[in-house]
Amino acid sequence: MNSHMAKARTAAVSGIAAASLLGGMPTATAAPQPGADAPQLRNWQGHLSGALTGFQSRRWQDKGYSQVWFKKCRVLGARDISTHVQLRWDRSFRPDKSWGTKKFSRCFHGNRKSNGQWHGLSNGKHFFQIKKINGRDYGNKLSVRKVYVDTSKHD
């Protein structure tokens, strides 16, 4: 086997191993709207599709204040529907810091919105994480038609 084939085989095996490790990870996306593809946006919007507990959003740069809005939430086959959203500070080479968790339930009723606001944030990259869906740490999949992240308190 030549060195090119050996490198290709090694890359393929590494890719398969990495994919198997990700098997339990959420399959959701928090995609920005077209034209809003800067990696460290301050304000952005997107959606979630099939998010499991543990799902982490894209990161955004922030200092002082963040607000996360969900509109038109859905969990298939569930009646008592809610989700717990935690805001976190992404700190490189140190454990992330939690700024607290908010329970979102209004967004599951028609065209209503749920939101959480966090104040007194440190400067840096932040993200939200889905902590619970329907009061459970596992099992349900959350979809949200509109996700908004707003870092400007004065709008």
Coordinates of N, CA, C and O in Angstrom, one line a residue:
M1 N 0.9 -1.2 0.0 CA 0.0 0.0 0.0 C 0.9 1.2 0.0 O 1.8 1.4 0.8
N2 N 0.6 2.2 -1.0 CA 1.5 3.4 -1.0 C 1.1 4.3 0.1 O 0.0 4.2 0.8
S3 N 1.9 5.4 0.3 CA 1.6 6.3 1.5 C 0.4 7.1 1.3 O -0.3 7.4 2.2
H4 N 0.0 7.4 0.0 CA -1.2 8.2 -0.2 C -2.5 7.3 0.2 O -3.4 7.8 0.8
M5 N -2.5 6.0 -0.2 CA -3.6 5.2 0.2 C -3.6 5.0 1.7 O -4.7 4.9 2.3
A6 N -2.5 4.8 2.4 CA -2.4 4.7 3.8 C -3.0 5.9 4.5 O -3.7 5.8 5.5
K7 N -2.6 7.1 4.0 CA -3.2 8.3 4.6 C -4.7 8.4 4.5 O -5.4 8.8 5.4
A8 N -5.2 8.0 3.3 CA -6.6 8.1 3.0 C -7.3 7.1 3.9 O -8.4 7.4 4.5
R9 N -6.8 5.9 4.1 CA -7.4 4.9 4.9 C -7.4 5.4 6.4 O -8.4 5.2 7.1
T10 N -6.3 5.9 6.8 CA -6.2 6.4 8.2 C -7.3 7.5 8.4 O -7.9 7.6 9.4
A11 N -7.4 8.4 7.4 CA -8.4 9.5 7.6 C -9.8 8.9 7.6 O -10.7 9.4 8.4
A12 N -10.1 7.9 6.8 CA -11.4 7.3 6.8 C -11.7 6.6 8.1 O -12.8 6.8 8.7
V13 N -10.8 5.9 8.7 CA -11.0 5.2 9.9 C -11.2 6.3 11.0 O -12.0 6.1 11.9
S14 N -10.4 7.3 11.0 CA -10.5 8.4 12.0 C -11.9 9.0 11.9 O -12.5 9.3 12.9
G15 N -12.4 9.2 10.7 CA -13.7 9.8 10.5 C -14.8 8.9 11.0 O -15.8 9.4 11.7
I16 N -14.7 7.6 10.8 CA -15.7 6.7 11.3 C -15.7 6.7 12.8 O -16.7 6.7 13.5
A17 N -14.5 6.7 13.4 CA -14.4 6.7 14.9 C -15.0 7.9 15.5 O -15.7 7.9 16.4
A18 N -14.7 9.1 14.8 CA -15.3 10.3 15.3 C -16.8 10.3 15.2 O -17.5 10.8 16.1
A19 N -17.3 9.8 14.1 CA -18.8 9.8 13.9 C -19.4 8.9 14.9 O -20.5 9.2 15.5
S20 N -18.8 7.7 15.3 CA -19.4 6.8 16.3 C -19.4 7.5 17.7 O -20.3 7.3 18.5
L21 N -18.4 8.3 18.0 CA -18.3 9.0 19.3 C -19.4 10.0 19.4 O -19.9 10.3 20.4
L22 N -19.9 10.6 18.2 CA -20.9 11.6 18.2 C -22.3 11.0 18.1 O -23.3 11.8 18.1
G23 N -22.4 9.7 18.1 CA -23.7 9.1 18.0 C -24.8 9.6 19.0 O -26.0 9.7 18.7
G24 N -24.4 9.9 20.2 CA -25.4 10.4 21.2 C -25.5 11.9 21.2 O -26.3 12.4 22.0
M25 N -24.9 12.6 20.3 CA -25.0 14.1 20.3 C -26.3 14.5 19.7 O -26.8 13.9 18.8
P26 N -26.7 15.7 20.0 CA -27.9 16.3 19.4 C -27.7 16.5 17.9 O -26.6 16.7 17.5
T27 N -28.8 16.3 17.2 CA -28.8 16.5 15.7 C -29.4 17.8 15.3 O -29.8 18.0 14.2
A28 N -29.5 18.7 16.2 CA -30.2 20.0 15.9 C -29.2 21.0 15.3 O -28.0 20.8 15.4
T29 N -29.8 22.0 14.7 CA -29.0 23.1 14.2 C -29.6 24.4 14.7 O -30.8 24.5 15.0
A30 N -28.7 25.4 14.9 CA -29.1 26.7 15.2 C -28.5 27.6 14.1 O -27.5 28.2 14.3
A31 N -29.1 27.5 13.0 CA -28.6 28.1 11.8 C -28.9 29.6 11.7 O -30.0 29.9 12.0
P32 N -27.9 30.4 11.4 CA -28.2 31.8 11.2 C -29.0 32.0 9.9 O -29.0 31.2 9.0
Q33 N -29.7 33.1 9.8 CA -30.4 33.5 8.6 C -29.4 33.8 7.5 O -28.3 34.2 7.8
P34 N -29.8 33.7 6.2 CA -28.9 34.0 5.1 C -28.3 35.4 5.3 O -29.0 36.4 5.7
G35 N -27.0 35.5 5.0 CA -26.3 36.8 5.1 C -25.8 37.1 6.5 O -25.1 38.1 6.7
A36 N -26.1 36.3 7.4 CA -25.6 36.5 8.8 C -24.7 35.4 9.2 O -24.9 34.8 10.2
D37 N -23.6 35.3 8.5 CA -22.7 34.1 8.7 C -21.4 34.4 9.4 O -20.5 33.6 9.4
A38 N -21.3 35.6 10.0 CA -20.1 35.9 10.7 C -20.0 35.0 11.9 O -21.0 34.8 12.6
P39 N -18.8 34.5 12.2 CA -18.8 33.5 13.3 C -19.1 34.0 14.7 O -19.5 33.3 15.6
Q40 N -18.8 35.3 15.0 CA -19.1 35.8 16.3 C -20.1 36.9 16.3 O -19.9 38.0 16.8
L41 N -21.2 36.7 15.7 CA -22.3 37.7 15.7 C -22.8 38.0 17.1 O -22.8 37.2 17.9
R42 N -23.2 39.3 17.2 CA -23.7 39.7 18.5 C -25.2 39.4 18.6 O -25.7 39.0 19.6
N43 N -26.0 39.7 17.5 CA -27.4 39.4 17.4 C -27.6 38.5 16.2 O -27.1 38.7 15.2
W44 N -28.4 37.4 16.4 CA -28.6 36.5 15.3 C -29.9 35.8 15.5 O -30.5 35.8 16.6
Q45 N -30.4 35.1 14.5 CA -31.6 34.3 14.6 C -31.4 33.0 13.8 O -30.6 33.0 12.9
G46 N -32.1 32.0 14.2 CA -32.0 30.7 13.5 C -33.2 29.9 13.9 O -34.3 30.4 14.1
H47 N -33.0 28.6 14.0 CA -34.0 27.6 14.3 C -33.4 26.4 15.0 O -32.2 26.2 14.9
L48 N -34.2 25.5 15.6 CA -33.8 24.3 16.1 C -34.7 23.2 15.5 O -35.9 23.4 15.4
S49 N -34.1 22.1 15.2 CA -34.8 21.0 14.6 C -34.3 19.7 15.2 O -33.2 19.2 14.9
G50 N -35.1 19.0 16.1 CA -34.7 17.8 16.7 C -33.6 17.9 17.7 O -32.8 17.0 17.9
A51 N -33.6 19.0 18.5 CA -32.6 19.2 19.5 C -32.8 18.3 20.7 O -34.0 18.2 21.2
L52 N -31.8 17.6 21.2 CA -31.9 16.8 22.4 C -31.3 17.6 23.6 O -30.7 18.6 23.4
T53 N -31.6 17.1 24.8 CA -30.9 17.8 25.9 C -29.4 17.7 25.7 O -28.9 16.8 25.2
G54 N -28.8 18.8 26.1 CA -27.3 18.9 25.9 C -27.0 19.7 24.7 O -25.8 20.1 24.6
F55 N -27.9 19.9 23.8 CA -27.6 20.7 22.6 C -27.0 22.1 23.0 O -27.5 22.7 23.9
Q56 N -26.0 22.5 22.3 CA -25.4 23.8 22.5 C -25.5 24.6 21.2 O -25.3 24.1 20.1
S57 N -25.9 25.9 21.4 CA -26.1 26.8 20.2 C -24.7 27.2 19.7 O -23.7 27.0 20.4
R58 N -24.8 28.0 18.6 CA -23.6 28.6 18.2 C -23.2 29.7 19.2 O -24.0 30.1 20.0
R59 N -21.9 30.1 19.2 CA -21.4 31.1 20.1 C -21.6 32.5 19.6 O -21.7 32.7 18.4
W60 N -21.8 33.5 20.5 CA -21.8 34.9 20.1 C -21.0 35.7 21.1 O -20.8 35.3 22.3
Q61 N -20.5 36.8 20.7 CA -19.7 37.7 21.5 C -20.7 38.6 22.3 O -21.6 39.1 21.8
D62 N -20.4 38.7 23.6 CA -21.3 39.5 24.4 C -20.6 40.0 25.7 O -19.6 39.5 26.1
K63 N -21.2 41.1 26.2 CA -20.8 41.7 27.5 C -22.0 42.3 28.1 O -22.6 43.2 27.5
G64 N -22.3 41.9 29.3 CA -23.3 42.6 30.1 C -24.7 42.0 30.0 O -25.3 41.8 31.1
Y65 N -25.3 41.7 28.8 CA -26.7 41.3 28.7 C -26.9 40.4 27.5 O -26.4 40.7 26.4
S66 N -27.7 39.4 27.7 CA -28.2 38.6 26.6 C -29.6 38.2 26.8 O -30.1 38.0 27.9
Q67 N -30.4 38.1 25.7 CA -31.7 37.6 25.7 C -31.9 36.6 24.7 O -31.4 36.8 23.5
V68 N -32.5 35.4 25.0 CA -32.8 34.4 24.1 C -34.3 34.2 24.0 O -35.0 34.1 25.0
W69 N -34.8 34.3 22.7 CA -36.3 34.1 22.5 C -36.5 32.8 21.7 O -35.7 32.5 20.7
F70 N -37.5 32.1 22.0 CA -38.0 30.9 21.2 C -39.4 31.2 20.8 O -40.2 31.7 21.6
K71 N -39.7 30.9 19.5 CA -41.1 31.1 19.0 C -41.5 29.9 18.3 O -40.7 29.3 17.5
K72 N -42.7 29.4 18.6 CA -43.3 28.2 18.0 C -42.5 27.0 18.3 O -41.8 26.4 17.5
C73 N -42.5 26.6 19.6 CA -41.8 25.4 20.0 C -42.7 24.1 19.9 O -43.9 24.2 20.0
R74 N -42.0 23.0 19.7 CA -42.8 21.7 19.6 C -42.0 20.5 20.1 O -40.8 20.5 19.8
V75 N -42.6 19.7 20.8 CA -42.1 18.4 21.2 C -43.1 17.3 20.8 O -44.2 17.4 21.3
L76 N -42.8 16.4 19.9 CA -43.7 15.4 19.4 C -44.2 14.5 20.5 O -43.5 14.1 21.3
G77 N -45.5 14.3 20.5 CA -46.2 13.4 21.5 C -46.2 13.8 22.9 O -46.4 13.0 23.8
A78 N -46.0 15.1 23.2 CA -45.9 15.6 24.6 C -47.1 16.5 24.8 O -47.5 17.2 24.0
R79 N -47.6 16.4 26.1 CA -48.7 17.3 26.5 C -48.2 18.4 27.4 O -48.5 19.6 27.2
D80 N -47.5 18.1 28.5 CA -47.0 19.1 29.4 C -45.7 19.5 28.9 O -44.6 18.9 29.2
I81 N -45.7 20.5 28.1 CA -44.4 20.8 27.3 C -43.7 22.1 27.8 O -44.3 23.1 28.1
S82 N -42.4 21.9 28.0 CA -41.5 23.0 28.4 C -40.1 22.6 28.1 O -39.8 21.4 27.8
T83 N -39.2 23.6 28.1 CA -37.8 23.3 28.0 C -37.1 24.3 28.9 O -37.5 25.4 29.2
H84 N -35.9 23.8 29.4 CA -35.1 24.6 30.3 C -33.9 25.0 29.5 O -33.2 24.2 28.9
V85 N -33.6 26.3 29.4 CA -32.5 26.9 28.6 C -31.5 27.5 29.5 O -31.9 28.4 30.4
Q86 N -30.3 27.2 29.4 CA -29.2 27.7 30.3 C -28.3 28.5 29.4 O -27.9 28.1 28.3
L87 N -27.9 29.7 29.9 CA -26.9 30.5 29.2 C -25.6 30.2 29.8 O -25.4 30.1 31.1
R88 N -24.6 30.1 29.0 CA -23.2 29.7 29.4 C -22.2 30.6 28.8 O -22.3 31.1 27.7
W89 N -21.1 30.8 29.5 CA -19.9 31.6 29.1 C -18.9 30.6 28.7 O -18.4 29.8 29.5
D90 N -18.5 30.6 27.4 CA -17.5 29.7 26.8 C -16.1 30.2 27.2 O -15.7 31.2 26.6
R91 N -15.5 29.6 28.1 CA -14.1 30.0 28.6 C -13.1 29.0 28.2 O -13.1 27.9 28.7
S92 N -12.3 29.4 27.2 CA -11.2 28.5 26.7 C -10.3 28.0 27.8 O -9.9 28.8 28.6
F93 N -10.0 26.7 27.8 CA -9.1 26.1 28.7 C -9.5 26.2 30.2 O -8.7 26.0 31.1
R94 N -10.8 26.5 30.4 CA -11.3 26.5 31.8 C -12.8 26.0 31.7 O -13.4 26.1 30.6
P95 N -13.4 25.6 32.7 CA -14.8 25.1 32.6 C -15.7 26.3 32.3 O -15.4 27.4 32.7
D96 N -16.7 26.0 31.5 CA -17.7 27.1 31.1 C -18.4 27.5 32.4 O -18.5 26.7 33.3
K97 N -18.9 28.7 32.4 CA -19.6 29.2 33.6 C -21.1 29.3 33.2 O -21.4 29.8 32.1
S98 N -22.0 28.8 34.1 CA -23.4 29.0 33.9 C -23.9 30.3 34.4 O -23.5 30.7 35.5
W99 N -24.7 31.0 33.7 CA -25.3 32.2 34.1 C -26.8 31.9 34.6 O -27.5 32.9 35.0
G100 N -27.2 30.7 34.7 CA -28.5 30.3 35.2 C -29.4 29.8 34.1 O -29.1 29.9 32.9
T101 N -30.5 29.2 34.5 CA -31.4 28.4 33.6 C -32.8 29.1 33.7 O -33.2 29.4 34.8
K102 N -33.5 29.2 32.5 CA -34.8 29.7 32.5 C -35.7 28.6 31.9 O -35.3 27.9 31.0
K103 N -36.9 28.5 32.4 CA -37.9 27.6 31.9 C -38.8 28.3 30.8 O -39.4 29.3 31.1
F104 N -38.8 27.7 29.6 CA -39.6 28.2 28.5 C -40.8 27.3 28.3 O -40.7 26.1 28.1
S105 N -42.0 27.9 28.4 CA -43.2 27.1 28.1 C -44.2 27.8 27.2 O -45.0 27.2 26.5
R106 N -44.3 29.2 27.2 CA -45.2 29.9 26.4 C -45.1 29.6 24.9 O -46.1 29.6 24.2
C107 N -43.9 29.4 24.5 CA -43.6 29.2 23.0 C -44.3 27.9 22.5 O -44.4 27.7 21.3
F108 N -44.8 27.1 23.4 CA -45.5 25.8 22.9 C -46.9 26.1 22.7 O -47.7 25.1 22.3
H109 N -47.4 27.3 22.8 CA -48.9 27.6 22.7 C -49.1 28.6 21.5 O -48.9 29.8 21.7
G110 N -49.4 28.0 20.4 CA -49.6 28.9 19.2 C -48.4 29.7 18.8 O -47.3 29.1 18.6
N111 N -48.6 30.9 18.5 CA -47.6 31.8 18.0 C -46.9 32.6 19.1 O -46.3 33.6 18.8
R112 N -47.0 32.2 20.3 CA -46.4 32.9 21.4 C -44.9 32.7 21.5 O -44.3 31.7 21.0
K113 N -44.2 33.6 22.3 CA -42.8 33.5 22.5 C -42.5 33.3 23.9 O -43.2 33.7 24.8
S114 N -41.4 32.6 24.2 CA -40.8 32.4 25.5 C -39.4 33.1 25.4 O -38.8 33.1 24.4
N115 N -39.0 33.7 26.5 CA -37.7 34.3 26.5 C -37.0 34.3 27.9 O -37.7 34.2 28.9
G116 N -35.7 34.4 27.8 CA -35.0 34.5 29.1 C -34.0 35.6 28.9 O -33.4 35.8 27.8
Q117 N -33.8 36.4 30.0 CA -32.8 37.5 30.0 C -31.8 37.2 31.1 O -32.1 36.8 32.2
W118 N -30.5 37.5 30.7 CA -29.4 37.3 31.7 C -28.7 38.7 31.7 O -28.3 39.2 30.7
H119 N -28.4 39.1 32.9 CA -27.7 40.4 33.1 C -26.4 40.2 33.8 O -26.2 39.2 34.5
G120 N -25.5 41.2 33.7 CA -24.2 41.1 34.5 C -23.2 40.1 33.9 O -22.4 39.6 34.6
L121 N -23.3 39.9 32.6 CA -22.4 38.9 31.9 C -21.0 39.4 31.8 O -20.8 40.6 31.5
S122 N -20.0 38.6 31.8 CA -18.6 38.9 31.5 C -18.4 39.0 30.0 O -19.2 38.4 29.2
N123 N -17.4 39.7 29.6 CA -17.1 39.9 28.2 C -16.5 38.5 27.7 O -15.7 37.9 28.3
G124 N -17.1 38.1 26.5 CA -16.6 36.9 25.9 C -17.6 36.2 25.1 O -18.7 36.7 24.8
K125 N -17.3 34.9 24.7 CA -18.2 34.1 23.9 C -19.3 33.5 24.8 O -18.9 32.9 25.8
H126 N -20.5 33.5 24.4 CA -21.6 32.9 25.1 C -22.4 32.0 24.2 O -22.4 32.1 23.0
F127 N -23.2 31.1 24.8 CA -24.0 30.2 24.1 C -25.1 29.7 25.0 O -25.0 29.8 26.2
F128 N -26.2 29.2 24.4 CA -27.3 28.6 25.3 C -27.2 27.1 25.1 O -26.7 26.6 24.1
Q129 N -27.6 26.4 26.1 CA -27.7 24.9 26.1 C -29.0 24.5 26.6 O -29.6 25.1 27.5
I130 N -29.6 23.5 25.9 CA -30.9 22.9 26.3 C -30.6 21.9 27.5 O -29.9 20.9 27.3
K131 N -31.1 22.2 28.7 CA -30.9 21.4 29.9 C -31.9 20.3 30.1 O -31.6 19.2 30.5
K132 N -33.2 20.7 29.8 CA -34.3 19.7 30.0 C -35.3 20.0 28.9 O -35.5 21.1 28.5
I133 N -36.0 18.9 28.6 CA -37.2 19.0 27.7 C -38.3 18.2 28.4 O -38.1 17.0 28.7
N134 N -39.4 18.9 28.6 CA -40.5 18.3 29.4 C -40.1 17.8 30.8 O -40.5 16.8 31.2
G135 N -39.2 18.5 31.4 CA -38.8 18.2 32.7 C -37.8 17.0 32.8 O -37.4 16.5 33.9
R136 N -37.4 16.5 31.6 CA -36.5 15.3 31.6 C -35.2 15.7 31.0 O -35.0 16.5 30.2
D137 N -34.2 14.9 31.5 CA -32.8 15.1 31.0 C -32.5 14.3 29.7 O -31.4 14.4 29.2
Y138 N -33.4 13.6 29.2 CA -33.2 12.7 28.0 C -34.5 12.4 27.3 O -35.6 12.6 27.9
G139 N -34.4 11.9 26.1 CA -35.5 11.3 25.4 C -36.3 12.1 24.5 O -36.8 11.6 23.5
N140 N -36.6 13.3 24.7 CA -37.5 14.1 23.9 C -36.6 14.9 22.9 O -35.5 15.3 23.2
K141 N -37.3 15.3 21.7 CA -36.6 16.1 20.8 C -37.4 17.4 20.6 O -38.6 17.4 20.5
L142 N -36.7 18.5 20.7 CA -37.3 19.9 20.7 C -37.0 20.5 19.3 O -35.9 20.5 18.8
S143 N -38.1 21.1 18.7 CA -38.0 21.9 17.5 C -38.5 23.3 17.9 O -39.5 23.4 18.6
V144 N -37.8 24.3 17.3 CA -38.2 25.7 17.5 C -38.1 26.4 16.2 O -37.1 26.4 15.6
R145 N -39.3 26.9 15.7 CA -39.3 27.6 14.4 C -38.4 28.8 14.4 O -37.7 29.0 13.4
K146 N -38.4 29.6 15.4 CA -37.5 30.8 15.4 C -36.8 30.9 16.7 O -37.4 30.8 17.8
V147 N -35.5 31.1 16.6 CA -34.6 31.3 17.8 C -34.0 32.7 17.6 O -33.5 33.0 16.5
Y148 N -34.1 33.6 18.5 CA -33.5 34.9 18.4 C -32.5 35.1 19.6 O -32.9 34.8 20.7
V149 N -31.4 35.6 19.3 CA -30.4 36.0 20.3 C -30.2 37.5 20.2 O -29.9 38.0 19.1
D150 N -30.4 38.2 21.3 CA -30.3 39.7 21.3 C -29.4 40.1 22.4 O -29.6 39.7 23.6
T151 N -28.4 40.9 22.1 CA -27.4 41.3 23.1 C -27.5 42.8 23.4 O -26.7 43.3 24.2
S152 N -28.5 43.5 22.8 CA -28.7 44.9 23.1 C -29.9 45.1 24.0 O -31.0 44.9 23.6
K153 N -29.7 45.5 25.1 CA -30.7 45.7 26.1 C -31.7 46.8 25.7 O -32.8 46.9 26.2
H154 N -31.3 47.8 24.9 CA -32.0 49.0 24.6 C -32.7 48.9 23.2 O -32.5 49.8 22.4
D155 N -33.5 47.9 23.0 CA -34.3 47.9 21.7 C -35.7 47.6 21.9 O -36.2 47.7 22.9

